[in-house]
Amino acid sequence: MNNSNSGKEHPGSSDHELVRVRDLGFCWGEKTVLDEISFTIISGQIVAILGKNGAGKTTLIKCLNRVQIPQNGKVEICSKDISRQSLIELSKSVSYVPQSVRTSFPMDVFDVLLLGRRPHISWMTSPRDLEAVSETLRKFGLEDLAFRRFDRLSGGERQRVIIAKAVVQNPRVYLLDEPTSDLDLQHQLLVMEAVTDIVRNSGGSKSVVFAIHDINIAARFSDRVILLHEGRILADGTPSEVITRSNIATVFGVDSEIAQSSSNSPMNIIIGERVKQGE
Amino acid sequence: MDEITKEHQEKASRQLVMVVSLCMVTLLFAVFSMGTGSSETLDVKTTMKIMFGIQTPSELQSDIIWGLRLPRVLMAIIAGTALATAGALMQGCLGNPLVSPLTLGVASGAALGAAIAIILGFSVYPDVAIVANAFAFSLLVVAIIIQLGSMRSVSAESYILVGIAITFISGAIVSTLTYFATDAQLSQLTHWSFGSLSRPTLEDTIWIGAIVLCLMPTVLIFAWDLNAMSLGGDDFAISTGVDPQRTRRNILILSALLTSVVISFTGLIGFVGLAAPHMSRLIIGNDYRKLIPCSAVSGSLLMLFADTAGRTLFAPVVIPVGIMLSIIGGPVFMYLLMRHRGGVM
């Protein structure tokens, strides 16, 4: 994993460990959602948090960004404890893309992206901020939508706009919650390619963590999978290590067949019948 | 500079021109309003001459200009600015287009204070009994908002629901009090609730104006936070570096103060705080960096227009601005909404 520059906004860009989670625990009242979660993510990694609905994926993502405050454990981003940072400081090193946004008063796409500059400016925008926005718009193929209202976009376009806003924010770590939900197949690929390009184009200085329940997307786009089951990490490793027939049966309760023509080609998981619980 | 940036800046300058022209129109209308009233000799020209010291006025003329018309016109501008800004702020931080400055219960708190002063004759400061009571009781509501805001994980809806509860409670107490009131007291209370610009004196107006003027720059600081919150909700705001809970509480305190300082003096004026922000959204969009100034100006213009109409339409009878606002502003508002069908929220 090489470490090239990542812009002036990250003086500590030589940090190799971007995310460090230790013994994280979260519960809603009596119900334990996450228990003893520990992992470390280094720069350049594209990590899928895989699990079925209710496994705690969304909560885990939210705990990394102080959207949720965990009861136990510690989260460090770029070697700094997130509970000791202001949100504005934190938002310079990490950007979170929610599964969907609830818009009450929509703005133009350009202005949505401009919000990504907010952690870096006091009030006034400079020409550099505006250029960062239009550059990102071009990179995401959103030029034609620049002055369209956010609420008039399709689901796929909105998702791309919110991811583009995160890119304008220029953090080290991207957290995405189910980035492909509500999208058709073509847009799923489009959005996931945009996400992985973020890391590829950063020369390995950034990393992406995304929560996902689609095994095939996890296998195809990540280089590391953290498999979450009932609030605990069941497996953690490369896609071919983690996505096995027995793990799929345990977590998703379905039989499956895994096809991979060579070790470099993407895995293809064919879902079969539901298996009986209690295996 | 590339195409997109250029287009963005062109849009920004168009919006600036729009706000500046609205300011000019408001100023012109203020001048026109100064020269309008039941006194025949005081037309726009004479009034301006007297105000700029070119013509020596009679004692009566001087009283009318400095004692009646100027405070009224100034108060229209100040009240419009304060209430429209409060409305825009509250809609944004609660993520709800139905919210107006009256939603939080600040106004009904003020009404309860006024009723206690009028009917029970009790006041926290008897020299200016009604105003002092209205202000004190609306501050009580602000205190409730602060208390609510310091609790853990309080949602936007909680504020609205608590506001509605406060409105019901104070309404019920005021209704109970009316059973013990004389006819004269009842009529005084009814008139208070209409909302009128004739009550504040020039000195009051300057004080209110000074307070509003001090609060306005603070309001603008929150523009980015409001953009993040109203575009994407709380989680999105956090990812943009905004603490939604704390920001929401601070913004609500600020708008409650803006509201209470005005309506304690004028009585209930509600509609401008709902309509002016929405009209501004149609004109300029939802970016709070521009929406706040635009709401302030359009609120002033709306108030001036309604008050001038109220003074002239049925002269010599003067219809209070609170009533005129709803009569004139309501249909205009509806027309705008329907023309931009689906384009507001």
Coordinates of C-alpha atoms in Angstrom, one line a residue:
Chain A
M1 CA 0.0 0.0 0.0
N2 CA 1.8 3.1 -1.1
N3 CA 1.3 6.4 0.6
S4 CA 1.3 9.4 -1.8
N5 CA 0.2 12.9 -1.0
S6 CA -3.5 13.5 -0.3
G7 CA -3.7 17.3 -0.4
K8 CA -2.8 20.0 2.0
E9 CA -5.7 19.4 4.2
H10 CA -4.2 16.3 5.8
P11 CA -0.9 17.2 7.4
G12 CA -0.7 13.7 8.9
S13 CA -1.0 11.9 5.7
S14 CA 1.7 9.5 6.4
D15 CA -0.5 7.7 8.9
H16 CA -0.9 4.2 7.7
E17 CA -3.8 3.2 10.0
L18 CA -6.8 5.2 9.1
V19 CA -9.4 3.5 11.2
R20 CA -8.8 1.6 14.5
V21 CA -11.7 0.1 16.4
R22 CA -11.2 -1.5 19.8
D23 CA -13.8 -3.5 21.7
L24 CA -16.7 -1.5 20.4
G25 CA -20.0 -2.2 21.9
F26 CA -23.4 -0.7 21.3
C27 CA -26.8 -1.5 22.6
W28 CA -30.3 -0.1 22.3
G29 CA -31.7 -0.5 25.8
E30 CA -31.4 -4.2 26.6
K31 CA -30.7 -5.3 23.1
T32 CA -27.0 -5.7 22.2
V33 CA -26.5 -4.5 18.6
L34 CA -22.7 -4.6 18.5
D35 CA -20.4 -6.6 20.8
E36 CA -16.6 -6.7 21.0
I37 CA -15.9 -5.3 17.6
S38 CA -12.3 -4.7 16.8
F39 CA -10.5 -4.1 13.5
T40 CA -8.0 -1.9 11.9
I41 CA -8.2 -0.4 8.4
I42 CA -5.1 0.8 6.7
S43 CA -5.0 3.4 3.8
G44 CA -5.9 2.1 0.4
Q45 CA -8.3 -0.5 1.6
I46 CA -11.8 -0.9 0.3
V47 CA -13.7 -2.7 3.0
A48 CA -17.2 -4.2 2.8
I49 CA -19.1 -4.7 6.0
L50 CA -21.3 -7.6 5.0
G51 CA -24.2 -9.0 6.9
K52 CA -27.9 -9.5 6.7
N53 CA -30.6 -7.0 7.8
G54 CA -30.3 -6.2 11.5
A55 CA -26.7 -7.5 11.8
G56 CA -25.5 -4.1 13.0
K57 CA -23.9 -2.9 9.8
T58 CA -25.5 0.5 9.8
T59 CA -24.9 1.0 13.5
L60 CA -21.3 0.1 13.1
I61 CA -20.8 2.6 10.3
K62 CA -22.6 5.3 12.3
C63 CA -20.4 4.6 15.4
L64 CA -17.3 5.4 13.3
N65 CA -18.6 8.9 12.6
R66 CA -20.3 9.9 15.9
V67 CA -23.7 9.7 14.4
Q68 CA -24.2 7.1 17.1
I69 CA -22.1 7.1 20.3
P70 CA -21.1 3.6 21.3
Q71 CA -21.4 2.6 25.0
N72 CA -18.1 0.7 25.0
G73 CA -14.8 0.7 23.2
K74 CA -12.8 3.3 21.3
V75 CA -12.7 4.4 17.7
E76 CA -9.7 6.2 16.3
I77 CA -9.7 7.8 12.9
C78 CA -6.2 8.9 11.6
S79 CA -4.8 7.9 15.1
K80 CA -7.1 10.4 16.9
D81 CA -9.9 9.3 19.3
I82 CA -13.1 10.5 17.7
S83 CA -14.8 11.2 21.0
R84 CA -12.2 13.8 21.7
Q85 CA -12.7 15.7 18.5
S86 CA -15.2 18.3 17.5
L87 CA -17.5 17.2 14.7
I88 CA -16.0 19.8 12.4
E89 CA -12.5 18.5 13.0
L90 CA -13.8 14.9 12.5
S91 CA -15.6 15.8 9.3
K92 CA -12.3 16.8 7.8
S93 CA -10.9 13.3 8.1
V94 CA -14.1 11.2 7.6
S95 CA -17.2 11.6 5.5
Y96 CA -20.3 9.5 5.9
V97 CA -22.9 8.9 3.2
P98 CA -26.2 7.9 4.7
Q99 CA -28.4 5.3 3.0
S100 CA -30.8 8.0 2.0
V101 CA -31.2 11.6 2.9
R102 CA -34.4 13.2 4.0
T103 CA -34.7 16.5 2.2
S104 CA -36.9 19.2 3.5
F105 CA -35.7 22.2 1.4
P106 CA -33.6 21.1 -1.6
M107 CA -30.9 23.1 -3.2
D108 CA -29.1 23.0 -6.6
V109 CA -26.7 20.1 -7.0
F110 CA -23.8 22.6 -7.1
D111 CA -24.8 24.0 -3.7
V112 CA -25.1 20.4 -2.3
L113 CA -21.5 19.7 -3.3
L114 CA -20.4 23.1 -1.9
L115 CA -21.6 21.8 1.5
G116 CA -18.6 19.5 1.3
R117 CA -16.4 22.5 1.7
R118 CA -18.1 23.6 4.9
P119 CA -15.7 21.8 7.3
H120 CA -12.8 23.6 5.6
I121 CA -14.0 27.2 5.4
S122 CA -15.3 29.8 7.9
W123 CA -18.1 31.4 6.0
M124 CA -17.1 32.8 2.7
T125 CA -16.2 30.5 -0.2
S126 CA -13.1 31.1 -2.2
P127 CA -12.7 30.5 -6.0
R128 CA -10.7 27.4 -5.0
D129 CA -13.8 25.9 -3.3
L130 CA -15.9 26.5 -6.4
E131 CA -13.3 24.9 -8.6
A132 CA -13.2 21.9 -6.3
V133 CA -16.9 21.5 -6.8
S134 CA -17.0 21.8 -10.6
E135 CA -14.0 19.5 -10.9
T136 CA -15.8 16.8 -8.8
L137 CA -19.0 17.4 -10.8
R138 CA -17.1 16.6 -14.0
K139 CA -15.4 13.6 -12.4
F140 CA -18.8 12.1 -11.5
G141 CA -20.3 13.0 -14.9
L142 CA -22.8 15.3 -13.2
E143 CA -22.1 18.5 -15.2
D144 CA -25.5 18.5 -16.8
L145 CA -27.2 18.3 -13.5
A146 CA -25.2 21.1 -11.8
F147 CA -28.0 23.5 -11.6
R148 CA -30.9 21.0 -11.3
R149 CA -32.7 20.8 -8.0
F150 CA -31.6 17.9 -5.8
D151 CA -35.2 16.6 -5.3
R152 CA -35.8 16.4 -9.0
L153 CA -33.1 13.8 -9.5
S154 CA -33.5 10.1 -9.8
G155 CA -32.4 7.8 -6.9
G156 CA -29.1 6.9 -8.7
E157 CA -28.3 10.5 -9.5
R158 CA -29.0 11.6 -5.9
Q159 CA -26.7 8.8 -4.5
R160 CA -24.0 10.0 -6.9
V161 CA -24.5 13.6 -5.8
I162 CA -24.2 12.7 -2.1
I163 CA -21.1 10.7 -2.8
A164 CA -19.7 13.5 -4.8
K165 CA -20.3 15.9 -1.9
A166 CA -18.3 13.5 0.3
V167 CA -15.5 13.7 -2.3
V168 CA -15.5 17.5 -2.2
Q169 CA -15.1 17.2 1.5
N170 CA -11.8 15.5 0.8
P171 CA -11.6 13.2 3.8
R172 CA -9.2 10.2 4.4
V173 CA -12.0 7.8 5.2
Y174 CA -15.3 7.4 3.4
L175 CA -18.1 5.6 5.2
L176 CA -21.0 4.5 3.0
D177 CA -24.2 2.9 4.2
E178 CA -25.8 0.6 1.6
P179 CA -24.7 2.8 -1.3
T180 CA -26.5 0.6 -3.8
S181 CA -29.9 0.2 -2.1
D182 CA -32.8 1.4 -4.3
L183 CA -30.7 1.4 -7.4
D184 CA -31.1 -0.8 -10.5
L185 CA -28.3 -3.0 -11.7
Q186 CA -26.6 -0.5 -14.0
H187 CA -26.7 2.3 -11.4
Q188 CA -25.4 -0.1 -8.7
L189 CA -22.3 -0.7 -10.9
L190 CA -22.0 3.0 -11.7
V191 CA -22.1 4.1 -8.1
M192 CA -19.8 1.3 -6.9
E193 CA -17.2 2.2 -9.6
A194 CA -17.3 5.8 -8.5
V195 CA -16.7 4.7 -5.0
T196 CA -13.8 2.4 -5.8
D197 CA -12.3 5.1 -8.1
I198 CA -12.0 7.4 -5.1
V199 CA -9.4 5.1 -3.5
R200 CA -7.7 4.2 -6.8
N201 CA -7.3 7.8 -7.7
S202 CA -6.0 8.8 -4.3
G203 CA -2.9 6.8 -4.9
G204 CA -3.8 4.6 -1.9
S205 CA -4.0 7.3 0.7
K206 CA -7.7 7.0 1.3
S207 CA -9.9 4.2 2.2
V208 CA -13.6 3.3 1.9
V209 CA -15.8 1.4 4.2
F210 CA -19.2 0.4 3.0
A211 CA -22.0 -1.5 4.6
I212 CA -23.7 -3.9 2.2
H213 CA -26.0 -6.9 2.2
D214 CA -25.5 -7.9 -1.4
I215 CA -22.8 -10.6 -1.4
N216 CA -22.0 -10.2 -5.0
I217 CA -21.3 -6.5 -4.7
A218 CA -19.1 -7.1 -1.7
A219 CA -17.2 -9.7 -3.5
R220 CA -16.8 -7.7 -6.7
F221 CA -15.8 -4.3 -5.3
S222 CA -14.0 -4.8 -2.0
D223 CA -10.6 -6.1 -1.2
R224 CA -11.5 -6.9 2.3
V225 CA -14.8 -8.2 3.8
I226 CA -15.8 -7.9 7.4
L227 CA -18.6 -10.4 7.9
L228 CA -21.0 -9.3 10.7
H229 CA -23.3 -11.7 12.3
E230 CA -25.6 -10.9 15.3
G231 CA -23.5 -8.0 16.3
R232 CA -20.1 -9.8 16.2
I233 CA -17.4 -10.2 13.6
L234 CA -17.8 -13.7 12.2
A235 CA -15.0 -13.4 9.7
D236 CA -12.6 -10.8 8.4
G237 CA -10.3 -11.2 5.4
T238 CA -10.2 -11.1 1.6
P239 CA -13.5 -11.8 -0.2
S240 CA -12.5 -15.3 -1.1
E241 CA -11.5 -16.1 2.5
V242 CA -14.7 -14.7 4.0
I243 CA -17.3 -15.4 1.4
T244 CA -17.6 -19.2 1.7
R245 CA -20.5 -21.5 1.4
S246 CA -20.6 -22.2 5.1
N247 CA -20.4 -18.5 6.1
I248 CA -23.2 -17.7 3.7
A249 CA -25.3 -20.4 5.2
T250 CA -24.6 -19.3 8.7
V251 CA -25.2 -15.6 8.1
F252 CA -27.9 -15.5 5.4
G253 CA -29.4 -18.9 5.9
V254 CA -29.2 -19.8 2.2
D255 CA -27.4 -22.5 0.3
S256 CA -25.1 -21.1 -2.4
E257 CA -22.6 -21.9 -5.1
I258 CA -19.5 -19.9 -5.6
A259 CA -18.0 -19.7 -9.0
Q260 CA -14.6 -18.1 -9.8
S261 CA -12.9 -18.8 -13.0
S262 CA -9.4 -17.7 -11.8
S263 CA -8.1 -16.2 -8.6
N264 CA -8.0 -12.7 -10.2
S265 CA -11.5 -12.7 -11.7
P266 CA -14.5 -11.6 -9.6
M267 CA -16.3 -14.2 -7.6
N268 CA -19.8 -15.0 -8.6
I269 CA -22.2 -16.2 -5.9
I270 CA -25.3 -18.0 -7.0
I271 CA -27.9 -18.1 -4.3
G272 CA -29.8 -21.4 -3.9
E273 CA -32.4 -22.7 -1.6
R274 CA -33.1 -21.5 2.0
V275 CA -31.3 -23.8 4.5
K276 CA -32.9 -25.0 7.7
Q277 CA -31.9 -22.9 10.8
G278 CA -29.8 -24.5 13.5
E279 CA -26.9 -25.7 11.5
Chain B
M1 CA -12.5 29.8 -14.7
D2 CA -14.5 26.9 -16.2
E3 CA -18.1 26.9 -17.4
I4 CA -19.8 25.5 -14.4
T5 CA -18.1 27.8 -11.9
K6 CA -18.9 30.7 -14.2
E7 CA -22.6 29.7 -14.4
H8 CA -22.6 29.4 -10.6
Q9 CA -21.2 32.9 -10.1
E10 CA -23.6 34.4 -12.7
K11 CA -26.5 32.8 -10.7
A12 CA -25.1 34.3 -7.5
S13 CA -24.9 37.8 -9.0
R14 CA -28.5 37.5 -10.4
Q15 CA -29.6 36.6 -6.8
L16 CA -27.7 39.5 -5.4
V17 CA -29.3 41.9 -7.9
M18 CA -32.7 40.4 -6.8
V19 CA -32.1 41.1 -3.1
V20 CA -30.8 44.6 -3.8
S21 CA -33.8 45.5 -5.9
L22 CA -36.1 44.2 -3.2
C23 CA -34.3 46.5 -0.8
M24 CA -34.8 49.4 -3.1
V25 CA -38.5 48.6 -3.5
T26 CA -38.9 48.4 0.2
L27 CA -37.2 51.7 0.7
L28 CA -39.3 53.4 -1.9
F29 CA -42.4 51.9 -0.3
A30 CA -41.3 53.1 3.1
V31 CA -41.1 56.7 1.7
F32 CA -44.5 56.3 0.1
S33 CA -45.9 54.9 3.3
M34 CA -44.5 57.9 5.3
G35 CA -46.5 60.2 3.0
T36 CA -49.7 58.2 3.4
G37 CA -52.3 58.7 6.1
S38 CA -55.4 60.6 7.1
S39 CA -53.7 63.9 7.3
E40 CA -54.4 65.6 3.9
T41 CA -51.6 68.1 4.1
L42 CA -48.9 65.6 4.6
D43 CA -48.3 64.0 1.2
V44 CA -45.0 62.2 0.3
K45 CA -43.4 65.4 -0.9
T46 CA -44.2 67.6 2.1
T47 CA -43.3 64.8 4.5
M48 CA -39.9 64.3 2.9
K49 CA -39.2 68.0 2.9
I50 CA -40.0 68.2 6.6
M51 CA -38.0 65.1 7.4
F52 CA -34.9 66.5 5.7
G53 CA -35.4 69.9 7.3
I54 CA -36.2 71.8 4.1
Q55 CA -39.7 72.9 5.3
T56 CA -40.7 73.9 8.8
P57 CA -43.7 71.9 10.0
S58 CA -46.5 72.9 12.2
E59 CA -46.6 71.3 15.6
L60 CA -49.3 68.9 14.6
Q61 CA -47.5 67.9 11.4
S62 CA -44.3 67.3 13.4
D63 CA -46.2 65.1 15.9
I64 CA -47.8 63.1 13.1
I65 CA -44.5 62.5 11.3
W66 CA -42.2 61.9 14.3
G67 CA -44.7 60.5 16.7
L68 CA -47.0 58.4 14.5
R69 CA -45.8 57.6 11.1
L70 CA -42.0 57.2 11.5
P71 CA -42.3 54.7 14.5
R72 CA -45.0 52.8 12.5
V73 CA -43.0 52.5 9.3
L74 CA -39.8 51.6 11.2
M75 CA -41.7 49.1 13.2
A76 CA -43.1 47.5 10.1
I77 CA -39.6 47.1 8.7
I78 CA -38.2 45.8 12.0
A79 CA -41.1 43.4 12.7
G80 CA -41.1 42.1 9.2
T81 CA -37.3 41.5 9.3
A82 CA -37.5 39.8 12.7
L83 CA -40.5 37.6 12.1
A84 CA -39.6 36.5 8.6
T85 CA -36.1 35.7 9.7
A86 CA -37.4 33.7 12.7
G87 CA -39.7 31.8 10.4
A88 CA -37.0 31.0 7.9
L89 CA -34.7 29.8 10.7
M90 CA -37.3 27.7 12.3
Q91 CA -38.5 26.0 9.1
G92 CA -34.9 25.1 8.3
C93 CA -33.8 23.7 11.7
L94 CA -37.0 21.8 12.2
G95 CA -37.1 20.6 8.6
N96 CA -40.7 21.5 8.3
P97 CA -42.4 23.9 5.9
L98 CA -45.4 24.4 8.1
V99 CA -43.6 26.0 10.9
S100 CA -43.9 29.7 11.7
P101 CA -42.7 31.8 14.6
L102 CA -46.0 31.1 16.3
T103 CA -45.4 27.3 16.3
L104 CA -43.1 27.2 19.3
G105 CA -45.6 28.7 21.6
V106 CA -43.7 31.9 22.2
A107 CA -46.6 33.9 20.9
S108 CA -49.2 32.2 23.0
G109 CA -46.9 32.7 26.0
A110 CA -46.9 36.4 25.2
A111 CA -50.7 36.3 24.8
L112 CA -51.1 34.7 28.2
G113 CA -48.8 37.4 29.8
A114 CA -50.9 40.1 28.1
A115 CA -54.1 38.5 29.4
I116 CA -52.8 38.4 32.9
A117 CA -51.9 42.0 32.8
I118 CA -55.2 43.1 31.2
I119 CA -57.6 41.0 33.2
L120 CA -55.9 40.3 36.6
G121 CA -54.0 43.6 36.6
F122 CA -50.9 41.8 37.6
S123 CA -47.6 42.7 35.9
V124 CA -44.0 42.0 36.4
Y125 CA -43.4 45.7 35.6
P126 CA -46.5 47.8 36.1
D127 CA -45.3 50.9 34.2
V128 CA -45.6 49.1 30.9
A129 CA -47.8 46.3 32.2
I130 CA -48.8 44.5 29.0
V131 CA -45.5 44.7 27.1
A132 CA -43.5 43.6 30.2
N133 CA -45.8 40.7 30.9
A134 CA -45.9 39.6 27.3
F135 CA -42.2 39.6 27.1
A136 CA -41.7 37.9 30.5
F137 CA -44.1 35.1 29.6
S138 CA -42.6 34.6 26.1
L139 CA -39.2 34.4 27.8
L140 CA -40.7 31.7 30.0
V141 CA -41.4 29.7 26.9
V142 CA -37.9 30.3 25.6
A143 CA -36.7 28.8 29.0
I144 CA -38.8 25.7 28.3
I145 CA -37.2 25.5 24.8
I146 CA -33.7 25.7 26.4
Q147 CA -34.7 23.1 28.9
L148 CA -36.0 20.8 26.2
G149 CA -32.9 21.3 24.1
S150 CA -30.5 20.3 26.8
M151 CA -32.2 16.9 27.1
R152 CA -30.6 13.9 25.4
S153 CA -31.7 13.2 21.8
V154 CA -34.6 15.5 21.4
S155 CA -36.1 15.4 17.8
A156 CA -37.4 18.3 15.7
E157 CA -40.9 16.9 16.2
S158 CA -40.6 17.1 20.0
Y159 CA -40.1 20.9 19.7
I160 CA -43.1 21.3 17.5
L161 CA -45.3 19.1 19.7
V162 CA -44.2 20.9 22.9
G163 CA -44.9 24.2 21.2
I164 CA -48.4 22.9 20.3
A165 CA -48.9 21.8 23.9
I166 CA -47.8 25.2 25.2
T167 CA -50.2 26.8 22.8
F168 CA -53.1 24.7 24.1
I169 CA -52.2 25.3 27.7
S170 CA -51.9 29.1 27.5
G171 CA -55.0 29.2 25.2
A172 CA -57.0 27.4 27.9
I173 CA -55.7 29.7 30.7
V174 CA -56.6 32.8 28.6
S175 CA -60.0 31.4 27.9
T176 CA -60.6 30.7 31.6
L177 CA -59.4 34.2 32.5
T178 CA -62.0 35.7 30.0
Y179 CA -64.8 34.4 32.3
F180 CA -63.5 36.9 35.0
A181 CA -63.1 39.8 32.6
T182 CA -65.2 42.9 32.1
D183 CA -66.3 43.9 28.7
A184 CA -63.7 46.6 28.4
Q185 CA -61.0 44.2 29.4
L186 CA -62.2 41.6 26.9
S187 CA -62.2 44.2 24.1
Q188 CA -58.7 45.3 25.1
L189 CA -57.5 41.7 25.0
T190 CA -59.1 41.1 21.6
H191 CA -57.4 44.2 20.2
W192 CA -54.1 43.1 21.6
S193 CA -54.4 39.8 19.9
F194 CA -54.9 41.5 16.5
G195 CA -51.4 42.7 16.3
S196 CA -50.9 46.3 15.4
L197 CA -48.0 48.6 14.7
S198 CA -49.5 51.6 16.3
R199 CA -48.5 50.6 19.8
P200 CA -44.7 51.1 20.0
T201 CA -43.4 54.6 20.5
L202 CA -40.4 55.9 18.6
E203 CA -38.2 55.1 21.6
D204 CA -39.6 51.5 21.8
T205 CA -39.0 51.1 18.1
I206 CA -35.4 52.1 18.4
W207 CA -34.8 49.7 21.2
I208 CA -36.5 46.8 19.4
G209 CA -34.6 47.7 16.2
A210 CA -31.3 47.7 18.1
I211 CA -31.9 44.2 19.5
V212 CA -33.0 42.8 16.2
L213 CA -30.0 44.4 14.5
C214 CA -27.7 42.8 17.0
L215 CA -29.2 39.4 16.5
M216 CA -29.2 39.4 12.7
P217 CA -25.4 38.8 12.1
T218 CA -25.6 35.9 14.6
V219 CA -28.4 34.5 12.5
L220 CA -26.2 34.5 9.3
I221 CA -23.5 32.5 11.1
F222 CA -25.9 29.6 11.1
A223 CA -26.5 29.7 7.3
W224 CA -24.3 26.7 6.4
D225 CA -25.5 24.6 9.3
L226 CA -29.1 25.3 8.2
N227 CA -28.2 24.3 4.7
A228 CA -26.8 21.0 5.8
M229 CA -29.7 20.3 8.1
S230 CA -32.5 21.2 5.7
L231 CA -30.9 19.4 2.8
G232 CA -30.2 16.1 4.3
G233 CA -31.4 15.7 7.9
D234 CA -29.4 15.1 11.1
D235 CA -27.1 12.3 10.0
F236 CA -26.1 14.2 6.9
A237 CA -25.5 17.3 9.0
I238 CA -23.2 15.4 11.3
S239 CA -21.2 14.2 8.3
T240 CA -20.8 17.8 7.3
G241 CA -19.5 18.7 10.7
V242 CA -22.7 20.2 12.2
D243 CA -24.0 19.1 15.6
P244 CA -27.7 19.1 14.8
Q245 CA -28.9 18.9 18.4
R246 CA -27.0 21.9 19.6
T247 CA -27.4 23.9 16.5
R248 CA -31.2 23.3 16.5
R249 CA -31.4 24.5 20.1
N250 CA -29.4 27.6 19.5
I251 CA -31.3 28.5 16.4
L252 CA -34.6 28.1 18.1
I253 CA -33.5 30.2 21.1
L254 CA -32.5 32.9 18.6
S255 CA -35.7 32.8 16.7
A256 CA -37.8 32.7 19.8
L257 CA -36.0 35.9 21.0
L258 CA -36.5 37.6 17.7
T259 CA -40.2 36.7 17.8
S260 CA -40.8 37.7 21.4
V261 CA -39.1 41.0 21.3
V262 CA -41.4 42.0 18.5
I263 CA -44.7 40.6 19.4
S264 CA -44.5 41.7 23.0
F265 CA -44.9 45.2 21.6
T266 CA -47.1 44.6 18.6
G267 CA -49.4 41.8 19.6
L268 CA -49.9 38.7 17.5
I269 CA -48.6 38.9 14.0
G270 CA -48.2 35.5 12.5
F271 CA -48.6 35.2 8.8
V272 CA -45.5 37.1 7.8
G273 CA -43.3 34.5 9.5
L274 CA -44.8 31.8 7.4
A275 CA -45.3 33.5 4.0
A276 CA -42.2 35.7 3.7
P277 CA -39.7 32.8 3.9
H278 CA -41.7 30.7 1.4
M279 CA -42.0 33.6 -1.0
S280 CA -38.2 34.1 -0.7
R281 CA -37.7 30.4 -1.4
L282 CA -39.5 30.8 -4.6
I283 CA -37.5 33.9 -5.5
I284 CA -34.0 32.9 -4.5
G285 CA -34.0 29.2 -3.6
N286 CA -33.2 27.4 -0.4
D287 CA -29.6 28.4 0.2
Y288 CA -29.7 30.1 3.7
R289 CA -26.8 32.4 2.9
K290 CA -29.1 34.2 0.5
L291 CA -32.5 33.1 1.9
I292 CA -32.0 34.9 5.3
P293 CA -31.4 38.3 3.8
C294 CA -34.1 37.8 1.2
S295 CA -36.6 36.7 3.8
A296 CA -35.8 39.7 6.0
V297 CA -36.3 42.2 3.1
S298 CA -39.5 40.5 1.8
G299 CA -40.9 40.3 5.3
S300 CA -40.4 44.1 5.7
L301 CA -42.0 44.8 2.4
L302 CA -44.9 42.5 3.2
M303 CA -45.5 44.3 6.5
L304 CA -45.2 47.7 5.1
F305 CA -47.6 46.9 2.3
A306 CA -50.1 45.3 4.7
D307 CA -49.9 48.2 7.2
T308 CA -50.2 50.9 4.5
A309 CA -53.2 49.1 3.0
G310 CA -54.7 48.8 6.5
R311 CA -54.4 52.5 7.1
T312 CA -55.7 53.7 3.7
L313 CA -58.3 51.2 2.4
F314 CA -61.0 52.0 4.9
A315 CA -59.7 55.3 6.2
P316 CA -60.4 56.8 8.7
V317 CA -60.9 53.3 10.1
V318 CA -57.5 51.6 10.6
I319 CA -57.4 47.9 10.2
P320 CA -54.5 46.3 12.2
V321 CA -51.6 44.9 10.3
G322 CA -52.1 41.4 11.7
I323 CA -55.5 41.2 10.0
M324 CA -54.5 42.9 6.8
L325 CA -51.5 40.6 6.4
S326 CA -53.7 37.6 6.3
I327 CA -56.3 39.2 4.0
I328 CA -53.9 40.4 1.4
G329 CA -50.9 38.2 2.0
G330 CA -53.0 35.0 2.1
P331 CA -54.3 35.0 -1.5
V332 CA -51.0 36.3 -2.9
F333 CA -49.2 33.5 -1.0
M334 CA -51.6 30.9 -2.4
Y335 CA -51.3 32.2 -5.9
L336 CA -47.5 32.0 -5.7
L337 CA -47.7 28.5 -4.4
M338 CA -50.1 27.3 -7.0
R339 CA -48.1 28.9 -9.9
H340 CA -45.0 27.1 -8.8
R341 CA -47.0 23.9 -8.2
G342 CA -44.8 21.5 -6.3
G343 CA -41.9 23.9 -6.4
V344 CA -41.9 25.1 -2.8
M345 CA -41.0 22.2 -0.6

